[in-house]
């Protein structure tokens, strides 16, 4: 299949391609990307991002260290493109051609090192091609813009293929591939052991999803709302128990693998690292103090007694969330609640809302500028109700608000034609949601455009909808001291007018026009001057009404309007800018709202990133969180750390490194060593780097008997800073350098917090994936399948562990066991039918000596399509008498058809009705009767042996 030749790629085609790549037994190369079963960790993107990092360590160590210094290691930079298989990242034509190679390579059994290497090849080729520009980047924002610009310029599929071919030849067709794979194996093994405790946390909480903590209901799903409104109040804990979570620090050996720039010395230690003796994941458990200093096991056991439904899991949960050494073990209650919300049943937006409410601070005034991430509709739907003025400043909600009694800050008149027929008005109450640090370009304004309602009148009582104007707005203030002065940009994408008035039909073909007005200091509506125009009686970027000229103002004239086939209107020149001295009436910010601090956002990111299996250090997670949540996207980055002999301070320009290279002055790059110091000190929540000589860097003095200068250059709040520390003979006074800003001062509203999580797959995907934990059992389902061959004969097919025991002296194959095929709660009904046929085929081969029985199983395996029905007993408990069960079983109204696209766990509430073992009936969908299958699910989670009396009761029911 050649997608590059297709003009369009239909949605259903995409689905079946992804299905083949993720689950097909013939391919399945990307099974680790999407998870073979719901709730799986899906480590594929993280593993491939780590392989890319190891390839850079071998072939481009300087480039790798630069990415790490900027806080954008490959694990964070390419996890999302890998997860999306570069869909939406590359241009359409290039992406289709790339998928041709990706799909072809996924089915190649000789692909090295694995069938997914084309993703690593493309990413490596992109980074290597941008090597020099990346080395010159001075901030994560510069790096992000550089990559986005490259993706837009990569429009030739042949150029993309050249990148793939060159990267594949360099990485996998030479002797260096062995070094890359050895480093990959060592780092992956250590990261897997470090993440093992986080996986144990999820496994420990899985049973709680379907258990009622208060034992008041026979069955209740665990939801984020239940955790916040019932579980937490029942525990009656102090607010101090929800304090900061200490980061689980990575082992020193793993930090050396990540930050080492000397690959020659690193490879000599790989054998020792890989062959090190490990006694279990306890070696990687953080030794930092937990959130509450006295939350030991005795207190935890007492807390769990208030939740009788969960008390049986207390010891296992404590072991999963513990800190410290065995003799002083404690746990983090905050981490337990956060992971419990992640594993609950609900959407990603609902879980993000619960995390916000868990850490929300007291209401305070909102920041001066809106967040750079637009407010999503999902976030608006979960936010608390607001009045109209607050909604006008909340983002997309403002487009549907009718005109208010007070004049609008920005108003656009919509004229139906040149004959003086006014169609209506577009009223924008506030420019606060559209404020940005710089003027946006046409493409960005088109992407952020919103469908504003065209109202027939300014009077709120008489206003009705007469049309829709898709408009992009950008207000860039000159500075924060004067937010009312700046540049206004308007991009008109499309105008659609609804039913026209009767008098309009008698006129000529309407050609609409638009005129933009703003309020001056006196509260009067005045036309806005267009950029590059100067008109008579101009005042603060506004024209007098009597001096209005269309070519001087922000106007879209009728002669440039173009009618589209869908009866909408567009303009050739759709983007217009005002002068840079336009003075607008900027209203006051909305009232105080509950907010969450950036420090809390970092804690949330720590929990979520570990569940996405991203191979990042604790401080790299902090940098990722800052890029996601910071209002301007700023994050801390260590750019350079140089050790120079002598006390002479080089000039600041053109930079110390360049000065030393040009002048021949000796220096030692200690950026890797200082990065490990930062990881150890700042991951505990500190903001200051504490240095006392070279001992802090664990570095042998490279310039003995000489005074030295340690020069640091770093980014803090988007601004570059530097400092020089004097060292006498390698020693010096205790020096503290403030490397990070106070994260408690940066705050986000609930809508901003939810929108940031949903906009970044690194944080939202773990929430979505772990929603399926509620639908995933700990093991395979235990199924007792009876295939009806005739009216009085049944063919058994048993699924699940513990079902291989013979009954009545028969062999395990005659009882339908031993086929080693498992059914999971995440399997759809389609999957179950296919597995049932496969099991019958296996049993037919195993029972070749019993020819008659083998033919029966073979016939069942070759039967056609079936419909699946669930046995829904009456409201009265049918377990009271066997007669009631038989009577209900024979009633056709007691059977409900199941959707084949749904999973077993989708019907878990139905199948567990009154605690009865569920019974499914599978029969042919055609008129001719095919073999009928009656499936009895004895136990959805258990793995124990099936009771023989239950087996006899089941047979009696069917007979």
mmCIF file with all atom_site columns, N, CA and C in Angstrom, residues 84-143:
data_model
loop_
_atom_site.group_PDB
_atom_site.id
_atom_site.type_symbol
_atom_site.label_atom_id
_atom_site.label_alt_id
_atom_site.label_comp_id
_atom_site.label_asym_id
_atom_site.label_entity_id
_atom_site.label_seq_id
_atom_site.pdbx_PDB_ins_code
_atom_site.Cartn_x
_atom_site.Cartn_y
_atom_site.Cartn_z
_atom_site.occupancy
_atom_site.B_iso_or_equiv
_atom_site.pdbx_formal_charge
_atom_site.auth_seq_id
_atom_site.auth_comp_id
_atom_site.auth_asym_id
_atom_site.auth_atom_id
_atom_site.pdbx_PDB_model_num
ATOM 1   N N  . UNK A 1 84  ? 3.050  9.448  18.055 1.00 0.00 ? 84  UNK A N  1
ATOM 2   C CA . UNK A 1 84  ? 2.128  9.745  16.953 1.00 0.00 ? 84  UNK A CA 1
ATOM 3   C C  . UNK A 1 84  ? 2.641  9.227  15.617 1.00 0.00 ? 84  UNK A C  1
ATOM 4   N N  . UNK A 1 85  ? 3.799  8.555  15.618 1.00 0.00 ? 85  UNK A N  1
ATOM 5   C CA . UNK A 1 85  ? 4.419  8.072  14.376 1.00 0.00 ? 85  UNK A CA 1
ATOM 6   C C  . UNK A 1 85  ? 4.604  9.222  13.395 1.00 0.00 ? 85  UNK A C  1
ATOM 7   N N  . UNK A 1 86  ? 4.927  10.414 13.930 1.00 0.00 ? 86  UNK A N  1
ATOM 8   C CA . UNK A 1 86  ? 5.174  11.637 13.178 1.00 0.00 ? 86  UNK A CA 1
ATOM 9   C C  . UNK A 1 86  ? 3.943  12.144 12.442 1.00 0.00 ? 86  UNK A C  1
ATOM 10  N N  . UNK A 1 87  ? 2.754  11.625 12.738 1.00 0.00 ? 87  UNK A N  1
ATOM 11  C CA . UNK A 1 87  ? 1.527  12.162 12.155 1.00 0.00 ? 87  UNK A CA 1
ATOM 12  C C  . UNK A 1 87  ? 1.238  13.522 12.773 1.00 0.00 ? 87  UNK A C  1
ATOM 13  N N  . UNK A 1 88  ? 0.970  14.523 11.942 1.00 0.00 ? 88  UNK A N  1
ATOM 14  C CA . UNK A 1 88  ? 0.769  15.871 12.427 1.00 0.00 ? 88  UNK A CA 1
ATOM 15  C C  . UNK A 1 88  ? 2.051  16.625 12.690 1.00 0.00 ? 88  UNK A C  1
ATOM 16  N N  . UNK A 1 89  ? 3.190  15.963 12.543 1.00 0.00 ? 89  UNK A N  1
ATOM 17  C CA . UNK A 1 89  ? 4.483  16.615 12.725 1.00 0.00 ? 89  UNK A CA 1
ATOM 18  C C  . UNK A 1 89  ? 5.089  16.962 11.366 1.00 0.00 ? 89  UNK A C  1
ATOM 19  N N  . UNK A 1 90  ? 5.131  15.979 10.481 1.00 0.00 ? 90  UNK A N  1
ATOM 20  C CA . UNK A 1 90  ? 5.622  16.201 9.125  1.00 0.00 ? 90  UNK A CA 1
ATOM 21  C C  . UNK A 1 90  ? 4.484  16.692 8.235  1.00 0.00 ? 90  UNK A C  1
ATOM 22  N N  . UNK A 1 91  ? 4.860  17.316 7.141  1.00 0.00 ? 91  UNK A N  1
ATOM 23  C CA . UNK A 1 91  ? 3.858  17.702 6.147  1.00 0.00 ? 91  UNK A CA 1
ATOM 24  C C  . UNK A 1 91  ? 3.203  16.461 5.556  1.00 0.00 ? 91  UNK A C  1
ATOM 25  N N  . UNK A 1 92  ? 2.013  16.637 5.011  1.00 0.00 ? 92  UNK A N  1
ATOM 26  C CA . UNK A 1 92  ? 1.193  15.497 4.601  1.00 0.00 ? 92  UNK A CA 1
ATOM 27  C C  . UNK A 1 92  ? 1.896  14.613 3.574  1.00 0.00 ? 92  UNK A C  1
ATOM 28  N N  . UNK A 1 93  ? 2.470  15.210 2.534  1.00 0.00 ? 93  UNK A N  1
ATOM 29  C CA . UNK A 1 93  ? 3.113  14.400 1.488  1.00 0.00 ? 93  UNK A CA 1
ATOM 30  C C  . UNK A 1 93  ? 4.329  13.659 2.027  1.00 0.00 ? 93  UNK A C  1
ATOM 31  N N  . UNK A 1 94  ? 5.100  14.328 2.864  1.00 0.00 ? 94  UNK A N  1
ATOM 32  C CA . UNK A 1 94  ? 6.290  13.687 3.436  1.00 0.00 ? 94  UNK A CA 1
ATOM 33  C C  . UNK A 1 94  ? 5.876  12.590 4.415  1.00 0.00 ? 94  UNK A C  1
ATOM 34  N N  . UNK A 1 95  ? 4.828  12.855 5.174  1.00 0.00 ? 95  UNK A N  1
ATOM 35  C CA . UNK A 1 95  ? 4.376  11.865 6.154  1.00 0.00 ? 95  UNK A CA 1
ATOM 36  C C  . UNK A 1 95  ? 3.876  10.604 5.458  1.00 0.00 ? 95  UNK A C  1
ATOM 37  N N  . UNK A 1 96  ? 3.155  10.717 4.375  1.00 0.00 ? 96  UNK A N  1
ATOM 38  C CA . UNK A 1 96  ? 2.661  9.524  3.675  1.00 0.00 ? 96  UNK A CA 1
ATOM 39  C C  . UNK A 1 96  ? 3.821  8.688  3.142  1.00 0.00 ? 96  UNK A C  1
ATOM 40  N N  . UNK A 1 97  ? 4.814  9.355  2.612  1.00 0.00 ? 97  UNK A N  1
ATOM 41  C CA . UNK A 1 97  ? 5.971  8.606  2.096  1.00 0.00 ? 97  UNK A CA 1
ATOM 42  C C  . UNK A 1 97  ? 6.743  7.961  3.241  1.00 0.00 ? 97  UNK A C  1
ATOM 43  N N  . UNK A 1 98  ? 6.805  8.652  4.361  1.00 0.00 ? 98  UNK A N  1
ATOM 44  C CA . UNK A 1 98  ? 7.473  8.068  5.522  1.00 0.00 ? 98  UNK A CA 1
ATOM 45  C C  . UNK A 1 98  ? 6.734  6.833  6.005  1.00 0.00 ? 98  UNK A C  1
ATOM 46  N N  . UNK A 1 99  ? 5.410  6.865  5.975  1.00 0.00 ? 99  UNK A N  1
ATOM 47  C CA . UNK A 1 99  ? 4.639  5.700  6.401  1.00 0.00 ? 99  UNK A CA 1
ATOM 48  C C  . UNK A 1 99  ? 4.816  4.528  5.445  1.00 0.00 ? 99  UNK A C  1
ATOM 49  N N  . UNK A 1 100 ? 5.060  4.796  4.176  1.00 0.00 ? 100 UNK A N  1
ATOM 50  C CA . UNK A 1 100 ? 5.388  3.695  3.259  1.00 0.00 ? 100 UNK A CA 1
ATOM 51  C C  . UNK A 1 100 ? 6.600  2.927  3.768  1.00 0.00 ? 100 UNK A C  1
ATOM 52  N N  . UNK A 1 101 ? 7.645  3.672  4.162  1.00 0.00 ? 101 UNK A N  1
ATOM 53  C CA . UNK A 1 101 ? 8.860  3.043  4.672  1.00 0.00 ? 101 UNK A CA 1
ATOM 54  C C  . UNK A 1 101 ? 8.589  2.394  6.025  1.00 0.00 ? 101 UNK A C  1
ATOM 55  N N  . UNK A 1 102 ? 7.833  3.079  6.890  1.00 0.00 ? 102 UNK A N  1
ATOM 56  C CA . UNK A 1 102 ? 7.565  2.556  8.227  1.00 0.00 ? 102 UNK A CA 1
ATOM 57  C C  . UNK A 1 102 ? 6.808  1.237  8.172  1.00 0.00 ? 102 UNK A C  1
ATOM 58  N N  . UNK A 1 103 ? 5.781  1.163  7.347  1.00 0.00 ? 103 UNK A N  1
ATOM 59  C CA . UNK A 1 103 ? 4.985  -0.063 7.269  1.00 0.00 ? 103 UNK A CA 1
ATOM 60  C C  . UNK A 1 103 ? 5.785  -1.184 6.624  1.00 0.00 ? 103 UNK A C  1
ATOM 61  N N  . UNK A 1 104 ? 6.543  -0.851 5.584  1.00 0.00 ? 104 UNK A N  1
ATOM 62  C CA . UNK A 1 104 ? 7.363  -1.881 4.946  1.00 0.00 ? 104 UNK A CA 1
ATOM 63  C C  . UNK A 1 104 ? 8.429  -2.434 5.873  1.00 0.00 ? 104 UNK A C  1
ATOM 64  N N  . UNK A 1 105 ? 9.064  -1.557 6.659  1.00 0.00 ? 105 UNK A N  1
ATOM 65  C CA . UNK A 1 105 ? 10.113 -2.006 7.578  1.00 0.00 ? 105 UNK A CA 1
ATOM 66  C C  . UNK A 1 105 ? 9.532  -2.782 8.756  1.00 0.00 ? 105 UNK A C  1
ATOM 67  N N  . UNK A 1 106 ? 8.290  -2.464 9.134  1.00 0.00 ? 106 UNK A N  1
ATOM 68  C CA . UNK A 1 106 ? 7.689  -3.161 10.274 1.00 0.00 ? 106 UNK A CA 1
ATOM 69  C C  . UNK A 1 106 ? 7.440  -4.637 9.992  1.00 0.00 ? 106 UNK A C  1
ATOM 70  N N  . UNK A 1 107 ? 7.322  -4.996 8.726  1.00 0.00 ? 107 UNK A N  1
ATOM 71  C CA . UNK A 1 107 ? 7.086  -6.395 8.365  1.00 0.00 ? 107 UNK A CA 1
ATOM 72  C C  . UNK A 1 107 ? 8.348  -7.106 7.899  1.00 0.00 ? 107 UNK A C  1
ATOM 73  N N  . UNK A 1 108 ? 9.495  -6.452 8.059  1.00 0.00 ? 108 UNK A N  1
ATOM 74  C CA . UNK A 1 108 ? 10.766 -7.059 7.631  1.00 0.00 ? 108 UNK A CA 1
ATOM 75  C C  . UNK A 1 108 ? 11.375 -7.807 8.808  1.00 0.00 ? 108 UNK A C  1
ATOM 76  N N  . UNK A 1 109 ? 11.465 -9.117 8.756  1.00 0.00 ? 109 UNK A N  1
ATOM 77  C CA . UNK A 1 109 ? 12.038 -9.864 9.890  1.00 0.00 ? 109 UNK A CA 1
ATOM 78  C C  . UNK A 1 109 ? 13.530 -9.625 10.068 1.00 0.00 ? 109 UNK A C  1
ATOM 79  N N  . UNK A 1 110 ? 14.209 -9.073 9.046  1.00 0.00 ? 110 UNK A N  1
ATOM 80  C CA . UNK A 1 110 ? 15.654 -8.834 9.144  1.00 0.00 ? 110 UNK A CA 1
ATOM 81  C C  . UNK A 1 110 ? 15.986 -7.417 9.585  1.00 0.00 ? 110 UNK A C  1
ATOM 82  N N  . UNK A 1 111 ? 14.964 -6.621 9.959  1.00 0.00 ? 111 UNK A N  1
ATOM 83  C CA . UNK A 1 111 ? 15.204 -5.244 10.384 1.00 0.00 ? 111 UNK A CA 1
ATOM 84  C C  . UNK A 1 111 ? 16.068 -5.235 11.637 1.00 0.00 ? 111 UNK A C  1
ATOM 85  N N  . UNK A 1 112 ? 17.051 -4.331 11.664 1.00 0.00 ? 112 UNK A N  1
ATOM 86  C CA . UNK A 1 112 ? 18.002 -4.258 12.777 1.00 0.00 ? 112 UNK A CA 1
ATOM 87  C C  . UNK A 1 112 ? 18.063 -2.830 13.289 1.00 0.00 ? 112 UNK A C  1
ATOM 88  N N  . UNK A 1 113 ? 18.018 -2.638 14.608 1.00 0.00 ? 113 UNK A N  1
ATOM 89  C CA . UNK A 1 113 ? 17.936 -3.633 15.693 1.00 0.00 ? 113 UNK A CA 1
ATOM 90  C C  . UNK A 1 113 ? 16.520 -4.140 15.951 1.00 0.00 ? 113 UNK A C  1
ATOM 91  N N  . UNK A 1 114 ? 15.513 -3.398 15.469 1.00 0.00 ? 114 UNK A N  1
ATOM 92  C CA . UNK A 1 114 ? 14.131 -3.868 15.567 1.00 0.00 ? 114 UNK A CA 1
ATOM 93  C C  . UNK A 1 114 ? 13.339 -3.187 14.457 1.00 0.00 ? 114 UNK A C  1
ATOM 94  N N  . UNK A 1 115 ? 12.117 -3.632 14.165 1.00 0.00 ? 115 UNK A N  1
ATOM 95  C CA . UNK A 1 115 ? 11.370 -3.068 13.023 1.00 0.00 ? 115 UNK A CA 1
ATOM 96  C C  . UNK A 1 115 ? 10.978 -1.608 13.179 1.00 0.00 ? 115 UNK A C  1
ATOM 97  N N  . UNK A 1 116 ? 11.163 -1.015 14.343 1.00 0.00 ? 116 UNK A N  1
ATOM 98  C CA . UNK A 1 116 ? 10.754 0.378  14.550 1.00 0.00 ? 116 UNK A CA 1
ATOM 99  C C  . UNK A 1 116 ? 11.921 1.349  14.379 1.00 0.00 ? 116 UNK A C  1
ATOM 100 N N  . UNK A 1 117 ? 13.030 0.899  13.873 1.00 0.00 ? 117 UNK A N  1
ATOM 101 C CA . UNK A 1 117 ? 14.225 1.748  13.871 1.00 0.00 ? 117 UNK A CA 1
ATOM 102 C C  . UNK A 1 117 ? 14.086 2.943  12.938 1.00 0.00 ? 117 UNK A C  1
ATOM 103 N N  . UNK A 1 118 ? 13.100 2.946  12.013 1.00 0.00 ? 118 UNK A N  1
ATOM 104 C CA . UNK A 1 118 ? 12.963 4.082  11.092 1.00 0.00 ? 118 UNK A CA 1
ATOM 105 C C  . UNK A 1 118 ? 12.615 5.357  11.863 1.00 0.00 ? 118 UNK A C  1
ATOM 106 N N  . UNK A 1 119 ? 11.913 5.246  12.967 1.00 0.00 ? 119 UNK A N  1
ATOM 107 C CA . UNK A 1 119 ? 11.627 6.427  13.785 1.00 0.00 ? 119 UNK A CA 1
ATOM 108 C C  . UNK A 1 119 ? 12.908 7.013  14.370 1.00 0.00 ? 119 UNK A C  1
ATOM 109 N N  . UNK A 1 120 ? 13.759 6.142  14.865 1.00 0.00 ? 120 UNK A N  1
ATOM 110 C CA . UNK A 1 120 ? 15.043 6.592  15.412 1.00 0.00 ? 120 UNK A CA 1
ATOM 111 C C  . UNK A 1 120 ? 15.920 7.166  14.301 1.00 0.00 ? 120 UNK A C  1
ATOM 112 N N  . UNK A 1 121 ? 15.895 6.528  13.127 1.00 0.00 ? 121 UNK A N  1
ATOM 113 C CA . UNK A 1 121 ? 16.707 7.009  12.003 1.00 0.00 ? 121 UNK A CA 1
ATOM 114 C C  . UNK A 1 121 ? 16.302 8.423  11.603 1.00 0.00 ? 121 UNK A C  1
ATOM 115 N N  . UNK A 1 122 ? 14.997 8.662  11.491 1.00 0.00 ? 122 UNK A N  1
ATOM 116 C CA . UNK A 1 122 ? 14.543 9.992  11.078 1.00 0.00 ? 122 UNK A CA 1
ATOM 117 C C  . UNK A 1 122 ? 14.894 11.040 12.125 1.00 0.00 ? 122 UNK A C  1
ATOM 118 N N  . UNK A 1 123 ? 14.655 10.745 13.394 1.00 0.00 ? 123 UNK A N  1
ATOM 119 C CA . UNK A 1 123 ? 14.978 11.711 14.445 1.00 0.00 ? 123 UNK A CA 1
ATOM 120 C C  . UNK A 1 123 ? 16.480 11.999 14.492 1.00 0.00 ? 123 UNK A C  1
ATOM 121 N N  . UNK A 1 124 ? 17.287 10.957 14.350 1.00 0.00 ? 124 UNK A N  1
ATOM 122 C CA . UNK A 1 124 ? 18.738 11.159 14.357 1.00 0.00 ? 124 UNK A CA 1
ATOM 123 C C  . UNK A 1 124 ? 19.170 11.994 13.151 1.00 0.00 ? 124 UNK A C  1
ATOM 124 N N  . UNK A 1 125 ? 18.591 11.727 11.992 1.00 0.00 ? 125 UNK A N  1
ATOM 125 C CA . UNK A 1 125 ? 18.936 12.517 10.808 1.00 0.00 ? 125 UNK A CA 1
ATOM 126 C C  . UNK A 1 125 ? 18.552 13.975 10.959 1.00 0.00 ? 125 UNK A C  1
ATOM 127 N N  . UNK A 1 126 ? 17.399 14.240 11.587 1.00 0.00 ? 126 UNK A N  1
ATOM 128 C CA . UNK A 1 126 ? 16.976 15.620 11.803 1.00 0.00 ? 126 UNK A CA 1
ATOM 129 C C  . UNK A 1 126 ? 17.937 16.341 12.739 1.00 0.00 ? 126 UNK A C  1
ATOM 130 N N  . UNK A 1 127 ? 18.288 15.708 13.854 1.00 0.00 ? 127 UNK A N  1
ATOM 131 C CA . UNK A 1 127 ? 19.190 16.347 14.814 1.00 0.00 ? 127 UNK A CA 1
ATOM 132 C C  . UNK A 1 127 ? 20.585 16.532 14.235 1.00 0.00 ? 127 UNK A C  1
ATOM 133 N N  . UNK A 1 128 ? 21.047 15.535 13.509 1.00 0.00 ? 128 UNK A N  1
ATOM 134 C CA . UNK A 1 128 ? 22.385 15.661 12.924 1.00 0.00 ? 128 UNK A CA 1
ATOM 135 C C  . UNK A 1 128 ? 22.415 16.740 11.855 1.00 0.00 ? 128 UNK A C  1
ATOM 136 N N  . UNK A 1 129 ? 21.327 16.859 11.077 1.00 0.00 ? 129 UNK A N  1
ATOM 137 C CA . UNK A 1 129 ? 21.279 17.908 10.064 1.00 0.00 ? 129 UNK A CA 1
ATOM 138 C C  . UNK A 1 129 ? 21.207 19.302 10.656 1.00 0.00 ? 129 UNK A C  1
ATOM 139 N N  . UNK A 1 130 ? 20.673 19.419 11.865 1.00 0.00 ? 130 UNK A N  1
ATOM 140 C CA . UNK A 1 130 ? 20.560 20.718 12.537 1.00 0.00 ? 130 UNK A CA 1
ATOM 141 C C  . UNK A 1 130 ? 21.623 20.879 13.617 1.00 0.00 ? 130 UNK A C  1
ATOM 142 N N  . UNK A 1 131 ? 22.739 20.181 13.485 1.00 0.00 ? 131 UNK A N  1
ATOM 143 C CA . UNK A 1 131 ? 23.742 20.160 14.551 1.00 0.00 ? 131 UNK A CA 1
ATOM 144 C C  . UNK A 1 131 ? 24.232 21.559 14.911 1.00 0.00 ? 131 UNK A C  1
ATOM 145 N N  . UNK A 1 132 ? 24.703 22.312 13.942 1.00 0.00 ? 132 UNK A N  1
ATOM 146 C CA . UNK A 1 132 ? 25.259 23.635 14.229 1.00 0.00 ? 132 UNK A CA 1
ATOM 147 C C  . UNK A 1 132 ? 24.208 24.602 14.754 1.00 0.00 ? 132 UNK A C  1
ATOM 148 N N  . UNK A 1 133 ? 23.015 24.680 14.154 1.00 0.00 ? 133 UNK A N  1
ATOM 149 C CA . UNK A 1 133 ? 22.003 25.577 14.748 1.00 0.00 ? 133 UNK A CA 1
ATOM 150 C C  . UNK A 1 133 ? 21.611 25.185 16.170 1.00 0.00 ? 133 UNK A C  1
ATOM 151 N N  . UNK A 1 134 ? 21.566 23.871 16.465 1.00 0.00 ? 134 UNK A N  1
ATOM 152 C CA . UNK A 1 134 ? 21.203 23.458 17.819 1.00 0.00 ? 134 UNK A CA 1
ATOM 153 C C  . UNK A 1 134 ? 22.278 23.864 18.817 1.00 0.00 ? 134 UNK A C  1
ATOM 154 N N  . UNK A 1 135 ? 23.529 23.731 18.432 1.00 0.00 ? 135 UNK A N  1
ATOM 155 C CA . UNK A 1 135 ? 24.617 24.128 19.323 1.00 0.00 ? 135 UNK A CA 1
ATOM 156 C C  . UNK A 1 135 ? 24.594 25.628 19.604 1.00 0.00 ? 135 UNK A C  1
ATOM 157 N N  . UNK A 1 136 ? 23.972 26.408 18.716 1.00 0.00 ? 136 UNK A N  1
ATOM 158 C CA . UNK A 1 136 ? 23.889 27.850 18.907 1.00 0.00 ? 136 UNK A CA 1
ATOM 159 C C  . UNK A 1 136 ? 22.622 28.271 19.651 1.00 0.00 ? 136 UNK A C  1
ATOM 160 N N  . UNK A 1 137 ? 21.705 27.334 19.902 1.00 0.00 ? 137 UNK A N  1
ATOM 161 C CA . UNK A 1 137 ? 20.469 27.669 20.606 1.00 0.00 ? 137 UNK A CA 1
ATOM 162 C C  . UNK A 1 137 ? 20.779 28.086 22.036 1.00 0.00 ? 137 UNK A C  1
ATOM 163 N N  . UNK A 1 138 ? 20.088 29.118 22.486 1.00 0.00 ? 138 UNK A N  1
ATOM 164 C CA . UNK A 1 138 ? 20.323 29.642 23.827 1.00 0.00 ? 138 UNK A CA 1
ATOM 165 C C  . UNK A 1 138 ? 19.155 29.426 24.779 1.00 0.00 ? 138 UNK A C  1
ATOM 166 N N  . UNK A 1 139 ? 18.100 28.757 24.313 1.00 0.00 ? 139 UNK A N  1
ATOM 167 C CA . UNK A 1 139 ? 16.945 28.512 25.179 1.00 0.00 ? 139 UNK A CA 1
ATOM 168 C C  . UNK A 1 139 ? 16.123 27.385 24.585 1.00 0.00 ? 139 UNK A C  1
ATOM 169 N N  . UNK A 1 140 ? 15.299 26.727 25.415 1.00 0.00 ? 140 UNK A N  1
ATOM 170 C CA . UNK A 1 140 ? 14.403 25.689 24.875 1.00 0.00 ? 140 UNK A CA 1
ATOM 171 C C  . UNK A 1 140 ? 13.424 26.235 23.854 1.00 0.00 ? 140 UNK A C  1
ATOM 172 N N  . UNK A 1 141 ? 13.034 27.498 23.985 1.00 0.00 ? 141 UNK A N  1
ATOM 173 C CA . UNK A 1 141 ? 12.108 28.082 23.012 1.00 0.00 ? 141 UNK A CA 1
ATOM 174 C C  . UNK A 1 141 ? 12.777 28.175 21.647 1.00 0.00 ? 141 UNK A C  1
ATOM 175 N N  . UNK A 1 142 ? 14.069 28.564 21.622 1.00 0.00 ? 142 UNK A N  1
ATOM 176 C CA . UNK A 1 142 ? 14.796 28.613 20.351 1.00 0.00 ? 142 UNK A CA 1
ATOM 177 C C  . UNK A 1 142 ? 14.864 27.235 19.708 1.00 0.00 ? 142 UNK A C  1
ATOM 178 N N  . UNK A 1 143 ? 15.090 26.214 20.504 1.00 0.00 ? 143 UNK A N  1
ATOM 179 C CA . UNK A 1 143 ? 15.163 24.854 19.972 1.00 0.00 ? 143 UNK A CA 1
ATOM 180 C C  . UNK A 1 143 ? 13.822 24.410 19.416 1.00 0.00 ? 143 UNK A C  1
#
